[in-house]
Structures are given as structure tokens and as C-alpha cells.
């Protein structure tokens, strides 16, 4: 069964604290008004980090937690103690809310979203790849053995796991017992991946989905002009379904054919965005997706 959800990202929230972002109470109210019930938590600290308070806030709006989100510490090939510490913070909250999924988003990546400047090389060296895979296994084992949670690794534009070849290499190099894939179809389409092919070839590793679409012309322009992903987002590369790529109905059919429970969480990158913009978009997106008849 596919379970439809969304997250703070679809309200322009990228950071724990930023005055350009929708206040968290308004976000939760609008999330429920749009029709969603399954919530990915987004940046740790944006929503209340006290489990009892957050549980009450979700219950008051009829919401449940689909998963917690780790971000802001970069990829697992970097400082493992820092990554472990942040992952534990998110795991504590996620487990207390009764969810099973921890989505690891490897940001910041190799570029600065605002300036476009390069922070690292675009490709990991051999030793860094070994560290990435070994550390991802360590994170996944820790989450499973200590919290009963699953690690869902999220390929991300401007991180060194962003295109199809890199995703396949990562999955082939990690332990399927402890590392699953958060299939972000928008980021993969942005880098030209065959999303349907990945679902067919690595369906057993797909444990969670981020559903978004990209404007193919703007994505091509971003590549041609060597723009950072954040710069492309500011130009409007992330679009409202069904306006972009990949096409949504074939993706949902392929996911349904996997015959397993999956959260499909809508993301539309809109940072920064005016406070009055996200709710009408969320309502239209929810209406469109539920009309396709693939969600339980």
C-alpha cells in the first residue's frame, strides 16, 4: 500500500530556524488543511523537539509521523561522530513518535546553495567511497539495533550520490539489512536518472519515496550554466505536479507493483517562498495525487 504524505520542504522549510520560513504552527495547520495526514518531520528543531509536546501538536490535528529527517551534517563520508550524534537526536524523537523511518539527507553537499561555490570535489575518491558505504552501514546498524528504526538514504543533487551510476554503486556497496533507499524521484530526474529502471532493478531496496517533479528545461539550463541546486530551486526548477518530470502515474504504478507498504512523501522545493504560496499548491497537489487512485 502506498501511503501519501508531505513534509515542511513543501512549505519552503530547509532549516531549523529561518525568519523567511513559515512558522511551524502555521505549517502544521496548513498541512492538515491541505488534506495530508502523514508527516515527515523535516529539519530537526523546526518542529518542537520535545516528544510529548510534538505528539500533542500532531494529535490535535489528526497527524501521524511518517519519519524523521537527518540533515545539516553533510554526507556519511565525513565526520562520523558528528553524523552519529545528529542521527541519534533524530532517532530519539522519531522513535518516541512511533515512526519507523529515518531519512538521511546528505546536505550540505559539494556546493554552496546560495553562492554556487564548490566546497568539495564532485566525485568521491576511492577511500571516501569506502568510508561512505562503511559509515552508512554503521548508521543503519545503529538505528536498527538500538532504536528499531530503518535508515533511508536520500540521493541529493550536489552531493556525490546524485546520479544513477552513483546510486547503483552506493546500493551495491552497502548492506541491505541496514541501508535502504529514499527514492527521491525529482532529484534523480534532475540528474537524468532512469527512475523507472531504478525501481525495477532495485525495488527491494526502495523503502521510502520523495515525490517531486522538475522542469526539464530549467534542469538542463542549470547543468549548462553550472548552477548549484539551490540556485536552480530559486529559479523554479521544482514544479507542481503534474507539470514536470518524471511523469507521476507510471512512477506510482511501478511503486505499487513492488507490493509493499511505502510512504510516498510529496516534496516541492520552494525555498525561499512567501507564506501565502504553499497552501494552495499543497491542496492542488493532494487533489491531483489522490485522484490517481494509487493511495491507500
PDB file of C-alpha atoms in Angstrom:
ATOM      1  CA  UNK A   1       0.000   0.000   0.000  1.00  0.00           C
ATOM      2  CA  UNK A   2       1.222   3.484  -0.872  1.00  0.00           C
ATOM      3  CA  UNK A   3       0.705   5.996   1.917  1.00  0.00           C
ATOM      4  CA  UNK A   4       0.591   9.643   0.835  1.00  0.00           C
ATOM      5  CA  UNK A   5       2.322  12.275   2.951  1.00  0.00           C
ATOM      6  CA  UNK A   6       4.219  15.537   2.792  1.00  0.00           C
ATOM      7  CA  UNK A   7       6.805  17.486   4.752  1.00  0.00           C
ATOM      8  CA  UNK A   8       7.986  21.005   5.706  1.00  0.00           C
ATOM      9  CA  UNK A   9      10.018  21.242   2.499  1.00  0.00           C
ATOM     10  CA  UNK A  10       6.776  21.718   0.564  1.00  0.00           C
ATOM     11  CA  UNK A  11       6.211  24.845   2.665  1.00  0.00           C
ATOM     12  CA  UNK A  12       9.662  26.278   1.892  1.00  0.00           C
ATOM     13  CA  UNK A  13      11.371  24.956   5.036  1.00  0.00           C
ATOM     14  CA  UNK A  14      15.033  23.998   4.645  1.00  0.00           C
ATOM     15  CA  UNK A  15      16.456  24.988   8.021  1.00  0.00           C
ATOM     16  CA  UNK A  16      15.658  24.616  11.698  1.00  0.00           C
ATOM     17  CA  UNK A  17      15.398  28.369  12.199  1.00  0.00           C
ATOM     18  CA  UNK A  18      14.992  30.955   9.456  1.00  0.00           C
ATOM     19  CA  UNK A  19      12.687  34.023   9.518  1.00  0.00           C
ATOM     20  CA  UNK A  20      11.934  33.520   5.813  1.00  0.00           C
ATOM     21  CA  UNK A  21      10.229  30.221   6.631  1.00  0.00           C
ATOM     22  CA  UNK A  22       6.587  29.611   7.568  1.00  0.00           C
ATOM     23  CA  UNK A  23       6.162  29.476  11.377  1.00  0.00           C
ATOM     24  CA  UNK A  24       5.805  25.885  12.493  1.00  0.00           C
ATOM     25  CA  UNK A  25       2.303  26.257  13.973  1.00  0.00           C
ATOM     26  CA  UNK A  26       1.031  27.694  10.700  1.00  0.00           C
ATOM     27  CA  UNK A  27       2.755  24.920   8.788  1.00  0.00           C
ATOM     28  CA  UNK A  28       1.048  22.180  10.811  1.00  0.00           C
ATOM     29  CA  UNK A  29      -2.343  23.883  10.494  1.00  0.00           C
ATOM     30  CA  UNK A  30      -1.981  24.232   6.730  1.00  0.00           C
ATOM     31  CA  UNK A  31      -0.606  20.706   6.360  1.00  0.00           C
ATOM     32  CA  UNK A  32      -3.837  19.350   7.847  1.00  0.00           C
ATOM     33  CA  UNK A  33      -5.993  21.767   5.839  1.00  0.00           C
ATOM     34  CA  UNK A  34      -4.393  20.538   2.615  1.00  0.00           C
ATOM     35  CA  UNK A  35      -5.610  17.012   3.409  1.00  0.00           C
ATOM     36  CA  UNK A  36      -2.358  15.317   4.418  1.00  0.00           C
ATOM     37  CA  UNK A  37      -2.147  13.078   7.466  1.00  0.00           C
ATOM     38  CA  UNK A  38       1.339  11.514   7.233  1.00  0.00           C
ATOM     39  CA  UNK A  39       4.131  13.927   8.156  1.00  0.00           C
ATOM     40  CA  UNK A  40       7.878  13.703   7.681  1.00  0.00           C
ATOM     41  CA  UNK A  41       9.374  15.943  10.345  1.00  0.00           C
ATOM     42  CA  UNK A  42      11.871  17.944   8.299  1.00  0.00           C
ATOM     43  CA  UNK A  43      14.885  19.780   9.757  1.00  0.00           C
ATOM     44  CA  UNK A  44      15.450  18.804  13.380  1.00  0.00           C
ATOM     45  CA  UNK A  45      14.465  21.743  15.577  1.00  0.00           C
ATOM     46  CA  UNK A  46      11.966  23.327  13.193  1.00  0.00           C
ATOM     47  CA  UNK A  47       9.112  21.484  14.876  1.00  0.00           C
ATOM     48  CA  UNK A  48       9.192  21.122  18.676  1.00  0.00           C
ATOM     49  CA  UNK A  49      11.891  18.641  19.684  1.00  0.00           C
ATOM     50  CA  UNK A  50      10.125  17.667  22.894  1.00  0.00           C
ATOM     51  CA  UNK A  51       8.363  14.375  22.042  1.00  0.00           C
ATOM     52  CA  UNK A  52       5.388  14.909  24.345  1.00  0.00           C
ATOM     53  CA  UNK A  53       4.685  18.386  23.008  1.00  0.00           C
ATOM     54  CA  UNK A  54       5.106  17.395  19.377  1.00  0.00           C
ATOM     55  CA  UNK A  55       2.943  14.317  19.863  1.00  0.00           C
ATOM     56  CA  UNK A  56       0.189  16.531  21.281  1.00  0.00           C
ATOM     57  CA  UNK A  57       0.515  19.002  18.394  1.00  0.00           C
ATOM     58  CA  UNK A  58       0.232  16.218  15.816  1.00  0.00           C
ATOM     59  CA  UNK A  59      -2.667  14.510  17.592  1.00  0.00           C
ATOM     60  CA  UNK A  60      -4.588  17.785  17.813  1.00  0.00           C
ATOM     61  CA  UNK A  61      -4.523  17.956  14.008  1.00  0.00           C
ATOM     62  CA  UNK A  62      -5.059  14.256  13.307  1.00  0.00           C
ATOM     63  CA  UNK A  63      -1.492  13.762  12.017  1.00  0.00           C
ATOM     64  CA  UNK A  64       0.942  10.867  12.334  1.00  0.00           C
ATOM     65  CA  UNK A  65       4.701  10.811  11.889  1.00  0.00           C
ATOM     66  CA  UNK A  66       6.000   9.052   8.767  1.00  0.00           C
ATOM     67  CA  UNK A  67       9.664   9.561   9.661  1.00  0.00           C
ATOM     68  CA  UNK A  68      12.370  11.805  10.995  1.00  0.00           C
ATOM     69  CA  UNK A  69      14.873  13.690   8.873  1.00  0.00           C
ATOM     70  CA  UNK A  70      18.635  13.962   9.358  1.00  0.00           C
ATOM     71  CA  UNK A  71      20.330  16.813   7.527  1.00  0.00           C
ATOM     72  CA  UNK A  72      22.804  19.607   8.006  1.00  0.00           C
ATOM     73  CA  UNK A  73      25.820  17.412   8.757  1.00  0.00           C
ATOM     74  CA  UNK A  74      26.770  16.516   5.208  1.00  0.00           C
ATOM     75  CA  UNK A  75      27.305  13.005   3.944  1.00  0.00           C
ATOM     76  CA  UNK A  76      28.373   9.963   5.962  1.00  0.00           C
ATOM     77  CA  UNK A  77      31.815  10.033   4.315  1.00  0.00           C
ATOM     78  CA  UNK A  78      32.676  12.989   6.568  1.00  0.00           C
ATOM     79  CA  UNK A  79      32.872  13.246  10.365  1.00  0.00           C
ATOM     80  CA  UNK A  80      31.215  10.018  11.544  1.00  0.00           C
ATOM     81  CA  UNK A  81      30.984  11.012  15.254  1.00  0.00           C
ATOM     82  CA  UNK A  82      29.110  14.209  14.325  1.00  0.00           C
ATOM     83  CA  UNK A  83      26.855  12.304  11.932  1.00  0.00           C
ATOM     84  CA  UNK A  84      26.128   9.661  14.577  1.00  0.00           C
ATOM     85  CA  UNK A  85      25.308  12.288  17.194  1.00  0.00           C
ATOM     86  CA  UNK A  86      22.837  14.096  14.925  1.00  0.00           C
ATOM     87  CA  UNK A  87      21.281  10.835  13.790  1.00  0.00           C
ATOM     88  CA  UNK A  88      20.731   9.793  17.412  1.00  0.00           C
ATOM     89  CA  UNK A  89      18.947  13.085  18.157  1.00  0.00           C
ATOM     90  CA  UNK A  90      16.577  12.485  15.279  1.00  0.00           C
ATOM     91  CA  UNK A  91      16.186   8.808  16.171  1.00  0.00           C
ATOM     92  CA  UNK A  92      15.182   9.623  19.754  1.00  0.00           C
ATOM     93  CA  UNK A  93      12.377  11.871  18.537  1.00  0.00           C
ATOM     94  CA  UNK A  94      11.311   9.607  15.681  1.00  0.00           C
ATOM     95  CA  UNK A  95      11.048   6.527  17.876  1.00  0.00           C
ATOM     96  CA  UNK A  96       9.146   8.434  20.568  1.00  0.00           C
ATOM     97  CA  UNK A  97       6.552   9.425  17.951  1.00  0.00           C
ATOM     98  CA  UNK A  98       6.047   5.812  16.888  1.00  0.00           C
ATOM     99  CA  UNK A  99       7.546   6.100  13.400  1.00  0.00           C
ATOM    100  CA  UNK A 100       9.987   3.625  11.838  1.00  0.00           C
ATOM    101  CA  UNK A 101      11.913   5.664   9.267  1.00  0.00           C
ATOM    102  CA  UNK A 102      14.929   7.948   9.475  1.00  0.00           C
ATOM    103  CA  UNK A 103      15.604   9.734   6.207  1.00  0.00           C
ATOM    104  CA  UNK A 104      19.236  10.755   5.828  1.00  0.00           C
ATOM    105  CA  UNK A 105      19.626  13.781   3.545  1.00  0.00           C
ATOM    106  CA  UNK A 106      23.340  14.433   2.838  1.00  0.00           C
ATOM    107  CA  UNK A 107      23.338  18.231   2.949  1.00  0.00           C
ATOM    108  CA  UNK A 108      25.328  20.370   2.704  1.00  0.00           C
ATOM    109  CA  UNK A 109      26.873  18.700  -0.321  1.00  0.00           C
ATOM    110  CA  UNK A 110      29.783  19.680  -2.506  1.00  0.00           C
ATOM    111  CA  UNK A 111      28.390  23.136  -3.374  1.00  0.00           C
ATOM    112  CA  UNK A 112      27.061  26.180  -1.551  1.00  0.00           C
ATOM    113  CA  UNK A 113      23.371  26.535  -2.423  1.00  0.00           C
ATOM    114  CA  UNK A 114      23.413  30.331  -2.271  1.00  0.00           C
ATOM    115  CA  UNK A 115      26.712  31.246  -3.918  1.00  0.00           C
ATOM    116  CA  UNK A 116      27.213  28.182  -6.086  1.00  0.00           C
ATOM    117  CA  UNK A 117      30.787  27.885  -4.870  1.00  0.00           C
ATOM    118  CA  UNK A 118      32.370  24.448  -4.700  1.00  0.00           C
ATOM    119  CA  UNK A 119      33.059  23.098  -1.212  1.00  0.00           C
ATOM    120  CA  UNK A 120      34.383  19.686  -2.281  1.00  0.00           C
ATOM    121  CA  UNK A 121      35.133  17.756  -5.432  1.00  0.00           C
ATOM    122  CA  UNK A 122      32.112  16.500  -7.375  1.00  0.00           C
ATOM    123  CA  UNK A 123      33.343  12.900  -7.157  1.00  0.00           C
ATOM    124  CA  UNK A 124      34.448  10.965  -4.094  1.00  0.00           C
ATOM    125  CA  UNK A 125      37.869   9.358  -4.160  1.00  0.00           C
ATOM    126  CA  UNK A 126      38.098   5.597  -3.696  1.00  0.00           C
ATOM    127  CA  UNK A 127      38.823   5.871   0.024  1.00  0.00           C
ATOM    128  CA  UNK A 128      35.929   8.282   0.504  1.00  0.00           C
ATOM    129  CA  UNK A 129      33.567   5.864  -1.227  1.00  0.00           C
ATOM    130  CA  UNK A 130      34.699   3.109   1.125  1.00  0.00           C
ATOM    131  CA  UNK A 131      34.091   5.418   4.096  1.00  0.00           C
ATOM    132  CA  UNK A 132      30.680   6.447   2.759  1.00  0.00           C
ATOM    133  CA  UNK A 133      29.456   2.866   2.422  1.00  0.00           C
ATOM    134  CA  UNK A 134      31.010   1.641   5.673  1.00  0.00           C
ATOM    135  CA  UNK A 135      29.665   4.602   7.649  1.00  0.00           C
ATOM    136  CA  UNK A 136      26.198   4.248   6.121  1.00  0.00           C
ATOM    137  CA  UNK A 137      26.193   0.620   7.255  1.00  0.00           C
ATOM    138  CA  UNK A 138      27.272   1.735  10.740  1.00  0.00           C
ATOM    139  CA  UNK A 139      24.428   4.278  10.892  1.00  0.00           C
ATOM    140  CA  UNK A 140      21.886   1.765   9.659  1.00  0.00           C
ATOM    141  CA  UNK A 141      23.008  -0.921  12.100  1.00  0.00           C
ATOM    142  CA  UNK A 142      22.896   1.540  14.994  1.00  0.00           C
ATOM    143  CA  UNK A 143      19.373   2.669  14.119  1.00  0.00           C
ATOM    144  CA  UNK A 144      18.132  -0.896  13.724  1.00  0.00           C
ATOM    145  CA  UNK A 145      19.786  -2.433  16.779  1.00  0.00           C
ATOM    146  CA  UNK A 146      19.329   0.446  19.229  1.00  0.00           C
ATOM    147  CA  UNK A 147      16.047   2.009  18.097  1.00  0.00           C
ATOM    148  CA  UNK A 148      14.298  -0.487  15.823  1.00  0.00           C
ATOM    149  CA  UNK A 149      14.378   2.107  13.033  1.00  0.00           C
ATOM    150  CA  UNK A 150      15.305   1.966   9.341  1.00  0.00           C
ATOM    151  CA  UNK A 151      17.889   4.138   7.604  1.00  0.00           C
ATOM    152  CA  UNK A 152      16.677   5.565   4.293  1.00  0.00           C
ATOM    153  CA  UNK A 153      19.490   7.198   2.349  1.00  0.00           C
ATOM    154  CA  UNK A 154      18.429  10.106   0.118  1.00  0.00           C
ATOM    155  CA  UNK A 155      20.437  10.781  -3.073  1.00  0.00           C
ATOM    156  CA  UNK A 156      20.650  14.552  -3.473  1.00  0.00           C
ATOM    157  CA  UNK A 157      21.629  16.961  -6.210  1.00  0.00           C
ATOM    158  CA  UNK A 158      25.049  18.476  -5.482  1.00  0.00           C
ATOM    159  CA  UNK A 159      26.052  15.563  -3.306  1.00  0.00           C
ATOM    160  CA  UNK A 160      28.352  12.819  -4.567  1.00  0.00           C
ATOM    161  CA  UNK A 161      25.473  10.336  -4.706  1.00  0.00           C
ATOM    162  CA  UNK A 162      23.175  12.114  -7.143  1.00  0.00           C
ATOM    163  CA  UNK A 163      23.053  10.290 -10.486  1.00  0.00           C
ATOM    164  CA  UNK A 164      22.063   6.776 -11.468  1.00  0.00           C
ATOM    165  CA  UNK A 165      25.557   5.305 -11.600  1.00  0.00           C
ATOM    166  CA  UNK A 166      26.376   6.684  -8.151  1.00  0.00           C
ATOM    167  CA  UNK A 167      23.108   5.460  -6.644  1.00  0.00           C
ATOM    168  CA  UNK A 168      23.696   1.979  -8.016  1.00  0.00           C
ATOM    169  CA  UNK A 169      27.270   1.986  -6.719  1.00  0.00           C
ATOM    170  CA  UNK A 170      26.066   3.076  -3.280  1.00  0.00           C
ATOM    171  CA  UNK A 171      23.385   0.399  -3.104  1.00  0.00           C
ATOM    172  CA  UNK A 172      25.765  -2.288  -4.331  1.00  0.00           C
ATOM    173  CA  UNK A 173      28.287  -1.244  -1.686  1.00  0.00           C
ATOM    174  CA  UNK A 174      26.004  -1.138   1.358  1.00  0.00           C
ATOM    175  CA  UNK A 175      24.308  -3.808   3.450  1.00  0.00           C
ATOM    176  CA  UNK A 176      20.628  -4.254   2.508  1.00  0.00           C
ATOM    177  CA  UNK A 177      19.887  -5.366   6.055  1.00  0.00           C
ATOM    178  CA  UNK A 178      20.678  -1.888   7.367  1.00  0.00           C
ATOM    179  CA  UNK A 179      20.574   0.600   4.475  1.00  0.00           C
ATOM    180  CA  UNK A 180      17.560   1.258   2.273  1.00  0.00           C
ATOM    181  CA  UNK A 181      16.862   3.897  -0.349  1.00  0.00           C
ATOM    182  CA  UNK A 182      14.772   7.011  -0.023  1.00  0.00           C
ATOM    183  CA  UNK A 183      13.924   7.247  -3.716  1.00  0.00           C
ATOM    184  CA  UNK A 184      13.698  10.968  -4.438  1.00  0.00           C
ATOM    185  CA  UNK A 185      12.380  10.847  -7.962  1.00  0.00           C
ATOM    186  CA  UNK A 186      12.838  14.582  -8.513  1.00  0.00           C
ATOM    187  CA  UNK A 187      16.499  14.769  -7.570  1.00  0.00           C
ATOM    188  CA  UNK A 188      17.182  11.706  -9.706  1.00  0.00           C
ATOM    189  CA  UNK A 189      15.309  13.154 -12.680  1.00  0.00           C
ATOM    190  CA  UNK A 190      17.230  16.418 -12.221  1.00  0.00           C
ATOM    191  CA  UNK A 191      20.415  14.415 -12.839  1.00  0.00           C
ATOM    192  CA  UNK A 192      18.956  12.422 -15.726  1.00  0.00           C
ATOM    193  CA  UNK A 193      18.424   9.076 -13.993  1.00  0.00           C
ATOM    194  CA  UNK A 194      16.063   6.376 -15.233  1.00  0.00           C
ATOM    195  CA  UNK A 195      13.694   6.405 -12.264  1.00  0.00           C
ATOM    196  CA  UNK A 196      11.532   3.546 -13.512  1.00  0.00           C
ATOM    197  CA  UNK A 197      14.639   1.490 -14.238  1.00  0.00           C
ATOM    198  CA  UNK A 198      15.896   2.017 -10.695  1.00  0.00           C
ATOM    199  CA  UNK A 199      12.558   0.904  -9.285  1.00  0.00           C
ATOM    200  CA  UNK A 200      12.623  -2.232 -11.440  1.00  0.00           C
ATOM    201  CA  UNK A 201      16.263  -3.090 -10.717  1.00  0.00           C
ATOM    202  CA  UNK A 202      16.483  -2.099  -7.046  1.00  0.00           C
ATOM    203  CA  UNK A 203      12.883  -2.385  -5.896  1.00  0.00           C
ATOM    204  CA  UNK A 204      13.882  -4.463  -2.879  1.00  0.00           C
ATOM    205  CA  UNK A 205      16.000  -1.544  -1.639  1.00  0.00           C
ATOM    206  CA  UNK A 206      13.310   1.126  -2.063  1.00  0.00           C
ATOM    207  CA  UNK A 207      11.950   1.743   1.419  1.00  0.00           C
ATOM    208  CA  UNK A 208      10.567   5.282   1.199  1.00  0.00           C
ATOM    209  CA  UNK A 209       9.807   7.782  -1.562  1.00  0.00           C
ATOM    210  CA  UNK A 210      10.066  11.528  -2.025  1.00  0.00           C
ATOM    211  CA  UNK A 211       7.743  12.583  -4.818  1.00  0.00           C
ATOM    212  CA  UNK A 212       8.620  15.735  -6.724  1.00  0.00           C
ATOM    213  CA  UNK A 213       8.891  16.903 -10.307  1.00  0.00           C
ATOM    214  CA  UNK A 214      11.399  19.068 -12.111  1.00  0.00           C
ATOM    215  CA  UNK A 215      11.122  21.462 -15.026  1.00  0.00           C
ATOM    216  CA  UNK A 216      13.336  19.698 -17.599  1.00  0.00           C
ATOM    217  CA  UNK A 217      14.260  22.924 -19.384  1.00  0.00           C
ATOM    218  CA  UNK A 218      15.398  24.628 -16.186  1.00  0.00           C
ATOM    219  CA  UNK A 219      17.246  21.483 -15.119  1.00  0.00           C
ATOM    220  CA  UNK A 220      19.068  21.479 -18.460  1.00  0.00           C
ATOM    221  CA  UNK A 221      19.868  25.174 -18.070  1.00  0.00           C
ATOM    222  CA  UNK A 222      21.211  24.583 -14.558  1.00  0.00           C
ATOM    223  CA  UNK A 223      23.533  21.930 -15.946  1.00  0.00           C
ATOM    224  CA  UNK A 224      24.649  24.036 -18.900  1.00  0.00           C
ATOM    225  CA  UNK A 225      25.353  27.075 -16.710  1.00  0.00           C
ATOM    226  CA  UNK A 226      26.875  25.056 -13.841  1.00  0.00           C
ATOM    227  CA  UNK A 227      24.355  26.347 -11.308  1.00  0.00           C
ATOM    228  CA  UNK A 228      24.055  24.965  -7.794  1.00  0.00           C
ATOM    229  CA  UNK A 229      20.849  23.145  -6.943  1.00  0.00           C
ATOM    230  CA  UNK A 230      19.774  25.927  -4.579  1.00  0.00           C
ATOM    231  CA  UNK A 231      20.148  28.431  -7.393  1.00  0.00           C
ATOM    232  CA  UNK A 232      18.031  26.241  -9.674  1.00  0.00           C
ATOM    233  CA  UNK A 233      15.354  25.985  -6.963  1.00  0.00           C
ATOM    234  CA  UNK A 234      15.252  29.769  -6.673  1.00  0.00           C
ATOM    235  CA  UNK A 235      14.624  29.852 -10.443  1.00  0.00           C
ATOM    236  CA  UNK A 236      11.646  27.496 -10.031  1.00  0.00           C
ATOM    237  CA  UNK A 237      13.085  24.166 -11.185  1.00  0.00           C
ATOM    238  CA  UNK A 238      10.898  22.240  -8.719  1.00  0.00           C
ATOM    239  CA  UNK A 239       7.350  22.370 -10.102  1.00  0.00           C
ATOM    240  CA  UNK A 240       3.831  21.429  -9.074  1.00  0.00           C
ATOM    241  CA  UNK A 241       2.572  18.035 -10.256  1.00  0.00           C
ATOM    242  CA  UNK A 242       1.825  17.110 -12.985  1.00  0.00           C
ATOM    243  CA  UNK A 243       3.860  19.816 -14.720  1.00  0.00           C
ATOM    244  CA  UNK A 244       7.342  18.255 -14.866  1.00  0.00           C
ATOM    245  CA  UNK A 245       9.428  15.097 -14.918  1.00  0.00           C
ATOM    246  CA  UNK A 246       9.329  12.269 -14.115  1.00  0.00           C
ATOM    247  CA  UNK A 247       5.727  11.504 -15.042  1.00  0.00           C
ATOM    248  CA  UNK A 248       3.840  10.656 -11.867  1.00  0.00           C
ATOM    249  CA  UNK A 249       1.356   7.926 -12.908  1.00  0.00           C
ATOM    250  CA  UNK A 250       3.988   5.462 -14.222  1.00  0.00           C
ATOM    251  CA  UNK A 251       6.119   6.026 -11.116  1.00  0.00           C
ATOM    252  CA  UNK A 252       3.187   5.296  -8.806  1.00  0.00           C
ATOM    253  CA  UNK A 253       2.227   2.201 -10.793  1.00  0.00           C
ATOM    254  CA  UNK A 254       5.783   0.882 -10.604  1.00  0.00           C
ATOM    255  CA  UNK A 255       5.892   1.515  -6.865  1.00  0.00           C
ATOM    256  CA  UNK A 256       2.526  -0.187  -6.341  1.00  0.00           C
ATOM    257  CA  UNK A 257       3.836  -3.233  -8.215  1.00  0.00           C
ATOM    258  CA  UNK A 258       6.510  -3.640  -5.536  1.00  0.00           C
ATOM    259  CA  UNK A 259       3.637  -4.823  -3.340  1.00  0.00           C
ATOM    260  CA  UNK A 260       4.830  -3.381  -0.040  1.00  0.00           C
ATOM    261  CA  UNK A 261       3.913  -0.575   2.309  1.00  0.00           C
ATOM    262  CA  UNK A 262       5.648   2.634   1.255  1.00  0.00           C
ATOM    263  CA  UNK A 263       5.338   6.208   2.377  1.00  0.00           C
ATOM    264  CA  UNK A 264       5.243   8.487  -0.658  1.00  0.00           C
ATOM    265  CA  UNK A 265       6.056  11.944   0.669  1.00  0.00           C
ATOM    266  CA  UNK A 266       5.482  14.996  -1.501  1.00  0.00           C
ATOM    267  CA  UNK A 267       8.303  17.498  -1.679  1.00  0.00           C
ATOM    268  CA  UNK A 268       8.267  20.666  -3.732  1.00  0.00           C
ATOM    269  CA  UNK A 269      11.416  22.666  -3.134  1.00  0.00           C
ATOM    270  CA  UNK A 270      10.402  26.310  -2.788  1.00  0.00           C
ATOM    271  CA  UNK A 271      12.995  27.975  -0.594  1.00  0.00           C
ATOM    272  CA  UNK A 272      12.523  30.852  -0.057  1.00  0.00           C
ATOM    273  CA  UNK A 273       8.798  31.358  -0.663  1.00  0.00           C
ATOM    274  CA  UNK A 274       6.083  33.730   0.522  1.00  0.00           C
ATOM    275  CA  UNK A 275       3.983  32.427   3.389  1.00  0.00           C
ATOM    276  CA  UNK A 276       0.737  32.503   1.380  1.00  0.00           C
ATOM    277  CA  UNK A 277       2.058  30.451  -1.549  1.00  0.00           C
ATOM    278  CA  UNK A 278       2.388  26.843  -0.273  1.00  0.00           C
ATOM    279  CA  UNK A 279      -1.149  26.019   0.916  1.00  0.00           C
ATOM    280  CA  UNK A 280      -2.949  26.437  -2.444  1.00  0.00           C
ATOM    281  CA  UNK A 281      -0.197  24.410  -4.126  1.00  0.00           C
ATOM    282  CA  UNK A 282      -0.435  21.691  -1.475  1.00  0.00           C
ATOM    283  CA  UNK A 283      -4.198  21.470  -1.904  1.00  0.00           C
ATOM    284  CA  UNK A 284      -3.918  21.155  -5.698  1.00  0.00           C
ATOM    285  CA  UNK A 285      -1.155  18.554  -5.389  1.00  0.00           C
ATOM    286  CA  UNK A 286      -3.096  16.496  -2.852  1.00  0.00           C
ATOM    287  CA  UNK A 287      -6.230  16.586  -5.034  1.00  0.00           C
ATOM    288  CA  UNK A 288      -4.283  15.542  -8.132  1.00  0.00           C
ATOM    289  CA  UNK A 289      -2.415  12.688  -6.467  1.00  0.00           C
ATOM    290  CA  UNK A 290      -5.429  11.227  -4.678  1.00  0.00           C
ATOM    291  CA  UNK A 291      -7.366  11.335  -7.971  1.00  0.00           C
ATOM    292  CA  UNK A 292      -4.916   8.785  -9.426  1.00  0.00           C
ATOM    293  CA  UNK A 293      -6.290   6.039  -7.179  1.00  0.00           C
ATOM    294  CA  UNK A 294      -2.960   4.530  -6.077  1.00  0.00           C
ATOM    295  CA  UNK A 295      -3.012   5.503  -2.396  1.00  0.00           C
ATOM    296  CA  UNK A 296      -4.475   3.540   0.479  1.00  0.00           C
TER     297      UNK A 296
END
